[in-house]
JSON list of C-alpha atoms in Angstrom, two decimals:
[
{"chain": "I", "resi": 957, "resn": "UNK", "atom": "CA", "xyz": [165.53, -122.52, 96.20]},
{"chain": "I", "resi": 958, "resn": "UNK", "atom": "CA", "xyz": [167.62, -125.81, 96.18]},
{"chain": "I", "resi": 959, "resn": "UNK", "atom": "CA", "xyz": [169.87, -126.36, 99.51]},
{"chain": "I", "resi": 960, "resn": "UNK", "atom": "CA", "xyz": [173.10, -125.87, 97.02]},
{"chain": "I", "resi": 961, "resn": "UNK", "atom": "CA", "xyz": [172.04, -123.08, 96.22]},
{"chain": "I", "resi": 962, "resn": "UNK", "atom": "CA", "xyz": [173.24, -121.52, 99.99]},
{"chain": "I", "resi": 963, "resn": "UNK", "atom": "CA", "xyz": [175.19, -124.88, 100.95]},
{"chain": "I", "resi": 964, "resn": "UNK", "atom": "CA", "xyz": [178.77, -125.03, 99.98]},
{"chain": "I", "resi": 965, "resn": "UNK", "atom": "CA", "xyz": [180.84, -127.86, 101.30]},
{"chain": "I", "resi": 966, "resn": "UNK", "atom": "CA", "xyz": [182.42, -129.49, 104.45]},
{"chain": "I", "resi": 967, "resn": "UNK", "atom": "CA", "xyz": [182.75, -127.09, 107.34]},
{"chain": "I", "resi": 968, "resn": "UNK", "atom": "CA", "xyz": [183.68, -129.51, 110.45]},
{"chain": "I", "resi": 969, "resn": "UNK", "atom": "CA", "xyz": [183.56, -132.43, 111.78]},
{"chain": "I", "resi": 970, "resn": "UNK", "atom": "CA", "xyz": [182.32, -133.04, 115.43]},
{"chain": "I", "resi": 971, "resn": "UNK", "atom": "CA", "xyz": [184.25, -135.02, 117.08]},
{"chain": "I", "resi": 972, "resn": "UNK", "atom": "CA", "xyz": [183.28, -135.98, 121.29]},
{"chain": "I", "resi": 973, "resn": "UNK", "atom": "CA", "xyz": [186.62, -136.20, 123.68]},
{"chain": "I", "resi": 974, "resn": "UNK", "atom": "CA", "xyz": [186.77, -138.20, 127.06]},
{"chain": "I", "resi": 975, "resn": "UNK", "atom": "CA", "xyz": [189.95, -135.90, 127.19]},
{"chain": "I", "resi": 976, "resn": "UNK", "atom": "CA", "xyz": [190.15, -132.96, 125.15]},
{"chain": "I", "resi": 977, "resn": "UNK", "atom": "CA", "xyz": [193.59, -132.10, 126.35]},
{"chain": "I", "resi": 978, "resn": "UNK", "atom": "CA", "xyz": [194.83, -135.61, 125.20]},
{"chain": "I", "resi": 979, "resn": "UNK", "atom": "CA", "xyz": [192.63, -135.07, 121.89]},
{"chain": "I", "resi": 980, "resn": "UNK", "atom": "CA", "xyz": [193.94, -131.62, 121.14]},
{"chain": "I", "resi": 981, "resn": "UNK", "atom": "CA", "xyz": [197.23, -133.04, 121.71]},
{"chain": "I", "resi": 982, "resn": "UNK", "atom": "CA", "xyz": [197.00, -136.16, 119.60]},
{"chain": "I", "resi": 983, "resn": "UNK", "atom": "CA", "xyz": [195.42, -134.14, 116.78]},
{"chain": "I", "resi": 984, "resn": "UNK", "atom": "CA", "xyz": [198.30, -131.73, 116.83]},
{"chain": "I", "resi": 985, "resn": "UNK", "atom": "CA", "xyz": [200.90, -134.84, 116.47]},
{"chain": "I", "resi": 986, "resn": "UNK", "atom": "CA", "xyz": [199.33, -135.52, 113.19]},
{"chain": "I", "resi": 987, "resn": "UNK", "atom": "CA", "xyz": [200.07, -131.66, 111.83]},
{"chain": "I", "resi": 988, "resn": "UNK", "atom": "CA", "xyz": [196.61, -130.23, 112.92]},
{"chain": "I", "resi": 989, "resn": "UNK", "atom": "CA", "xyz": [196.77, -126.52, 114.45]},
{"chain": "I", "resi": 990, "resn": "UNK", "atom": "CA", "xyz": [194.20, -125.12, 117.09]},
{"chain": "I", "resi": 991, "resn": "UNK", "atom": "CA", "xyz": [192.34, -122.53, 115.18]},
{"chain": "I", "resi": 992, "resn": "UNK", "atom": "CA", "xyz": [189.79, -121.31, 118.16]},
{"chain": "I", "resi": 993, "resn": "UNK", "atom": "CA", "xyz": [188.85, -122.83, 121.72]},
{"chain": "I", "resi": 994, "resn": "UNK", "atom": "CA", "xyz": [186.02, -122.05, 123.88]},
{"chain": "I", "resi": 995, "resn": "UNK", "atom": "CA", "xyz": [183.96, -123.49, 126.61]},
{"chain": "I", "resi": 996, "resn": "UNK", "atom": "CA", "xyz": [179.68, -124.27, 125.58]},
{"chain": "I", "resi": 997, "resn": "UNK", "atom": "CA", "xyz": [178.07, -124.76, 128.92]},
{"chain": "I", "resi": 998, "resn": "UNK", "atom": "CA", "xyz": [180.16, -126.84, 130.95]},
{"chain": "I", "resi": 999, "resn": "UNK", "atom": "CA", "xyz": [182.11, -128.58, 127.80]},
{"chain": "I", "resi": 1000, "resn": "UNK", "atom": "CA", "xyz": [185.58, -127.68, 126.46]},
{"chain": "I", "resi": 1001, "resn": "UNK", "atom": "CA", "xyz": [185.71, -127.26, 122.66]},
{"chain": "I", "resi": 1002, "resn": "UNK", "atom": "CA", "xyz": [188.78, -127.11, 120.38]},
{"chain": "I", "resi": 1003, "resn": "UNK", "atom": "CA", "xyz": [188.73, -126.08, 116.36]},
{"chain": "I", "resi": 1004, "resn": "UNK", "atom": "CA", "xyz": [191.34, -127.72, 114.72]},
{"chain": "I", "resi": 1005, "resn": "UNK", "atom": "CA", "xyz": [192.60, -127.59, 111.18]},
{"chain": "I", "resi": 1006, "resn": "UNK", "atom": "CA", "xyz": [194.45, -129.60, 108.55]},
{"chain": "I", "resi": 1007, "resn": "UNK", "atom": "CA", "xyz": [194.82, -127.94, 105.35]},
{"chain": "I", "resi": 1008, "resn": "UNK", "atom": "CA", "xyz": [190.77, -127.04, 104.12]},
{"chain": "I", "resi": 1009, "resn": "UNK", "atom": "CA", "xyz": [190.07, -129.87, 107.26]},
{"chain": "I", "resi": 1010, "resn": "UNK", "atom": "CA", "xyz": [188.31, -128.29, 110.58]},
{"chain": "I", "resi": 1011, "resn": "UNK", "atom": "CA", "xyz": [187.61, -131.32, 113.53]},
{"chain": "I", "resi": 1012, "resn": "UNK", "atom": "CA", "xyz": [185.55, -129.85, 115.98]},
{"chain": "I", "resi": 1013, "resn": "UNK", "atom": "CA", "xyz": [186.92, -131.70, 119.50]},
{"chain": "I", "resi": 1014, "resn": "UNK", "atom": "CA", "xyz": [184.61, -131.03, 122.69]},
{"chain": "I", "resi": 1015, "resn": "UNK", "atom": "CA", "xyz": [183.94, -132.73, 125.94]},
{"chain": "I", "resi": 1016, "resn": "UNK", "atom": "CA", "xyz": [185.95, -133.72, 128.73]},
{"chain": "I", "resi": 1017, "resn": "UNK", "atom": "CA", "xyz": [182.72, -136.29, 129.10]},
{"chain": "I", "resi": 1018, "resn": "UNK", "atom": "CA", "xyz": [182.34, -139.74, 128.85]},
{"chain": "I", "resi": 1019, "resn": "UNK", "atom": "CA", "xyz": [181.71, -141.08, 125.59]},
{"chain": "I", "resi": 1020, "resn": "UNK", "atom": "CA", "xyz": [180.87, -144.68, 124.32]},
{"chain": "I", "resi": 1021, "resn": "UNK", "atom": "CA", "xyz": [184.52, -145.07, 123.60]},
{"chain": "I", "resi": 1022, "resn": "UNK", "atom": "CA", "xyz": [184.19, -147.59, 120.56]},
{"chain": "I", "resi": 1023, "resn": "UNK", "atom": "CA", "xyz": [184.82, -147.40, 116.61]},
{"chain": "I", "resi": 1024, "resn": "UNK", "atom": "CA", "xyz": [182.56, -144.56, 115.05]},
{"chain": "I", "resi": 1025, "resn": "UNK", "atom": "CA", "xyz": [182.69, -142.34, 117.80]},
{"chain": "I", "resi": 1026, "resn": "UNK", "atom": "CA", "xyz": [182.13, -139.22, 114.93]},
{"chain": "I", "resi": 1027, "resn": "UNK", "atom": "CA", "xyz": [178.98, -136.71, 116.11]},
{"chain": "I", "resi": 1028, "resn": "UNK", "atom": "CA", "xyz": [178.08, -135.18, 113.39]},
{"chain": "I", "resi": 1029, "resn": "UNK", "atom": "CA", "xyz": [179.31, -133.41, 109.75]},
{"chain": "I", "resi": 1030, "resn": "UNK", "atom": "CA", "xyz": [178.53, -129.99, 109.54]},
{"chain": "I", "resi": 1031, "resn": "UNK", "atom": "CA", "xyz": [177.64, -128.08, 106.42]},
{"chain": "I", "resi": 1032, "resn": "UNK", "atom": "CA", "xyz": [178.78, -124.49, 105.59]},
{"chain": "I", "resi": 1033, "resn": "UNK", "atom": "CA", "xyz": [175.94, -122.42, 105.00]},
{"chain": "I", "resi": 1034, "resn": "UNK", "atom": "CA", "xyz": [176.25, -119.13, 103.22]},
{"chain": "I", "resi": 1035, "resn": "UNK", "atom": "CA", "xyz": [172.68, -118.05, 103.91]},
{"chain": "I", "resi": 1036, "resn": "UNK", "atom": "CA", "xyz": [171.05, -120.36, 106.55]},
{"chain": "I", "resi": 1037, "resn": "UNK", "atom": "CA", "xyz": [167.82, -118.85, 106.52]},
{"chain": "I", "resi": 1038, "resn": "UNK", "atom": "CA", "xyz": [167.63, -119.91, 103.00]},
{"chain": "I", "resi": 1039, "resn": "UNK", "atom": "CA", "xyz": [169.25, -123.80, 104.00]},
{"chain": "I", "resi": 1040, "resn": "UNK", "atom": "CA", "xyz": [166.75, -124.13, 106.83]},
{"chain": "I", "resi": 1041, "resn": "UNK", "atom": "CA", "xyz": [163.76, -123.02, 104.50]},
{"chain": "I", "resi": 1042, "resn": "UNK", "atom": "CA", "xyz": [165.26, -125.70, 101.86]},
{"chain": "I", "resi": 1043, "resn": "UNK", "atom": "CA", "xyz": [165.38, -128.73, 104.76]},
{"chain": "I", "resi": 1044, "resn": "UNK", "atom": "CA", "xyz": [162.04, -127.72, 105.94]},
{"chain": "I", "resi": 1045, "resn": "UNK", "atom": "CA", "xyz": [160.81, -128.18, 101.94]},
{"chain": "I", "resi": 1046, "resn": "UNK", "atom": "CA", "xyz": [162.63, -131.13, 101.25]},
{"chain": "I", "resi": 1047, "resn": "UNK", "atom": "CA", "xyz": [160.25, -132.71, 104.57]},
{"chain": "I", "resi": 1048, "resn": "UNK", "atom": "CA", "xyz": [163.61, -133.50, 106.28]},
{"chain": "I", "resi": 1049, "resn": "UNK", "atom": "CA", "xyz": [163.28, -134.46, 110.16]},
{"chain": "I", "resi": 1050, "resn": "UNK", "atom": "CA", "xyz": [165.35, -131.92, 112.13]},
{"chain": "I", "resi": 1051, "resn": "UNK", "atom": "CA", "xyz": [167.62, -133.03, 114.84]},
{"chain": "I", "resi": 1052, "resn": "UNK", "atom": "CA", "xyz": [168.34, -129.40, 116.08]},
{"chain": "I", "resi": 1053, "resn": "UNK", "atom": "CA", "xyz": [166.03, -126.24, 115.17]},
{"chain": "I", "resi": 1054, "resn": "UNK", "atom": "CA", "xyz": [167.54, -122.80, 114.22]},
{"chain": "I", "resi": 1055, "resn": "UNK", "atom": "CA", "xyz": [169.81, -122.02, 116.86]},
{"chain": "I", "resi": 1056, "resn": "UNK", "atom": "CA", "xyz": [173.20, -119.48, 117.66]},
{"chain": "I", "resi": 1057, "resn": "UNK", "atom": "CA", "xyz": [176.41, -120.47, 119.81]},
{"chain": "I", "resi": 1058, "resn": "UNK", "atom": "CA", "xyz": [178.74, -117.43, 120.66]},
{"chain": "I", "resi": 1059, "resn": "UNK", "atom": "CA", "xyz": [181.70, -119.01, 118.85]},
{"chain": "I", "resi": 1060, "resn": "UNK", "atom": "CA", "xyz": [183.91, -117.60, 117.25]},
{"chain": "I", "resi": 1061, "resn": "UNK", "atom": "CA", "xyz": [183.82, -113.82, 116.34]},
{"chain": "I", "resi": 1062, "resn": "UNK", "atom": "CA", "xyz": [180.78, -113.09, 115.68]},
{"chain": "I", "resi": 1063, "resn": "UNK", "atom": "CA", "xyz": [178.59, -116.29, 116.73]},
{"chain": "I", "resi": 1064, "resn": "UNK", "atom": "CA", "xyz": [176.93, -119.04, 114.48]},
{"chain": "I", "resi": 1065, "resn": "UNK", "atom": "CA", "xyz": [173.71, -120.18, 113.49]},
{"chain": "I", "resi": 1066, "resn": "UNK", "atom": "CA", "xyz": [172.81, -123.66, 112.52]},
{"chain": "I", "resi": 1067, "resn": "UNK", "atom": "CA", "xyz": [170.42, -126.41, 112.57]},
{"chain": "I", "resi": 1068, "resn": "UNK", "atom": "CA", "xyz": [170.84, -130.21, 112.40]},
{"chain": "I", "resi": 1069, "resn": "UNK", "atom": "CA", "xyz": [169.13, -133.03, 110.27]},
{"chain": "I", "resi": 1070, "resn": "UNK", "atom": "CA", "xyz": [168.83, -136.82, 110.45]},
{"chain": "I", "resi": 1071, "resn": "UNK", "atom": "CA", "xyz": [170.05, -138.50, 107.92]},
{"chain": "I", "resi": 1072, "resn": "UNK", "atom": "CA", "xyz": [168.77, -142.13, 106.41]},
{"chain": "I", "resi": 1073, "resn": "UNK", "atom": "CA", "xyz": [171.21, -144.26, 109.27]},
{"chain": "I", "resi": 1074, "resn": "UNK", "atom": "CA", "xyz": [170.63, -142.01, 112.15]},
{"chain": "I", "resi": 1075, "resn": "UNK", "atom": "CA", "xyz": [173.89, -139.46, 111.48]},
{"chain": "I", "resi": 1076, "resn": "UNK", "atom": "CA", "xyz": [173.66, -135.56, 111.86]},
{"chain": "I", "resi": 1077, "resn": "UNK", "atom": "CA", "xyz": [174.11, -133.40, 109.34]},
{"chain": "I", "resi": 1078, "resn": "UNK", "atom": "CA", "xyz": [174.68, -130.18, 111.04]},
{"chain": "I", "resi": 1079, "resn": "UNK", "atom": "CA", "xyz": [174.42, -126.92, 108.78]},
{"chain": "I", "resi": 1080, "resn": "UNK", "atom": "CA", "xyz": [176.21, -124.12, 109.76]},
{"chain": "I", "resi": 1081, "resn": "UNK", "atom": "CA", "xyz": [176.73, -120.66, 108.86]},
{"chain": "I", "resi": 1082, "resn": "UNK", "atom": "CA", "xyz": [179.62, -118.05, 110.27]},
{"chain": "I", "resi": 1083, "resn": "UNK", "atom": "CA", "xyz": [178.33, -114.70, 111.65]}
]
């Protein structure tokens, strides 16, 4: 199975906040709505979305504050057994193993890669 085969496009962007208030806030000046907010451990996160855009906000930590501040891309995954089994063919060097986070509904799975200049491709599926 090719990853394409269970991978179908952009899901989020991860984006770290010093202020996630101030982020949510800014984002929302440029026509973003928040779509979902929880708190992961000790860290605020905010879902926001532009048209077929989702930023993923999160922090209230203190972040290198310079150009390319951008975590990761994430992936949807409509199987991610079947994704993780691809990456794990394709001799790709994880970042994150299989994991779940309680957001939204019904949680999510996902796993991360390294890409060629260090960024994280996060795959993620929906529960």
């Amino acid at each position: 199975m090719k990853l394409s085969d269970s991978v179908n496009g952009l899901q989020h962007i991860g984006i770290p906040s010093e202020d996630i208030k101030k982020s949510v806030a800014f984002y929302k000046a440029l026509g973003f709505a928040k779509i979902y907010e929880t708190v992961n451990g000790e860290e605020n996160v905010a879902f926001m979305e532009l048209g077929n855009l989702v930023l993923e906000l999160y922090g209230d930590r203190t972040i290198k504050g310079e150009t390319g501040a951008i975590d990761h891309i994430a992936l949807n995954s409509t199987d991610i057994e079947a994704s993780y089994a691809a990456c794990k063919e394709l001799g790709l060097s994880f970042f994150d193993d299989l994991s779940s986070l309680p957001f939204w509904e019904n949680g999510i799975r996902y796993f991360s890669v390294i890409g060629p200049s260090r960024e994280i491709i996060e795959i993620c599926q929906k529960l």
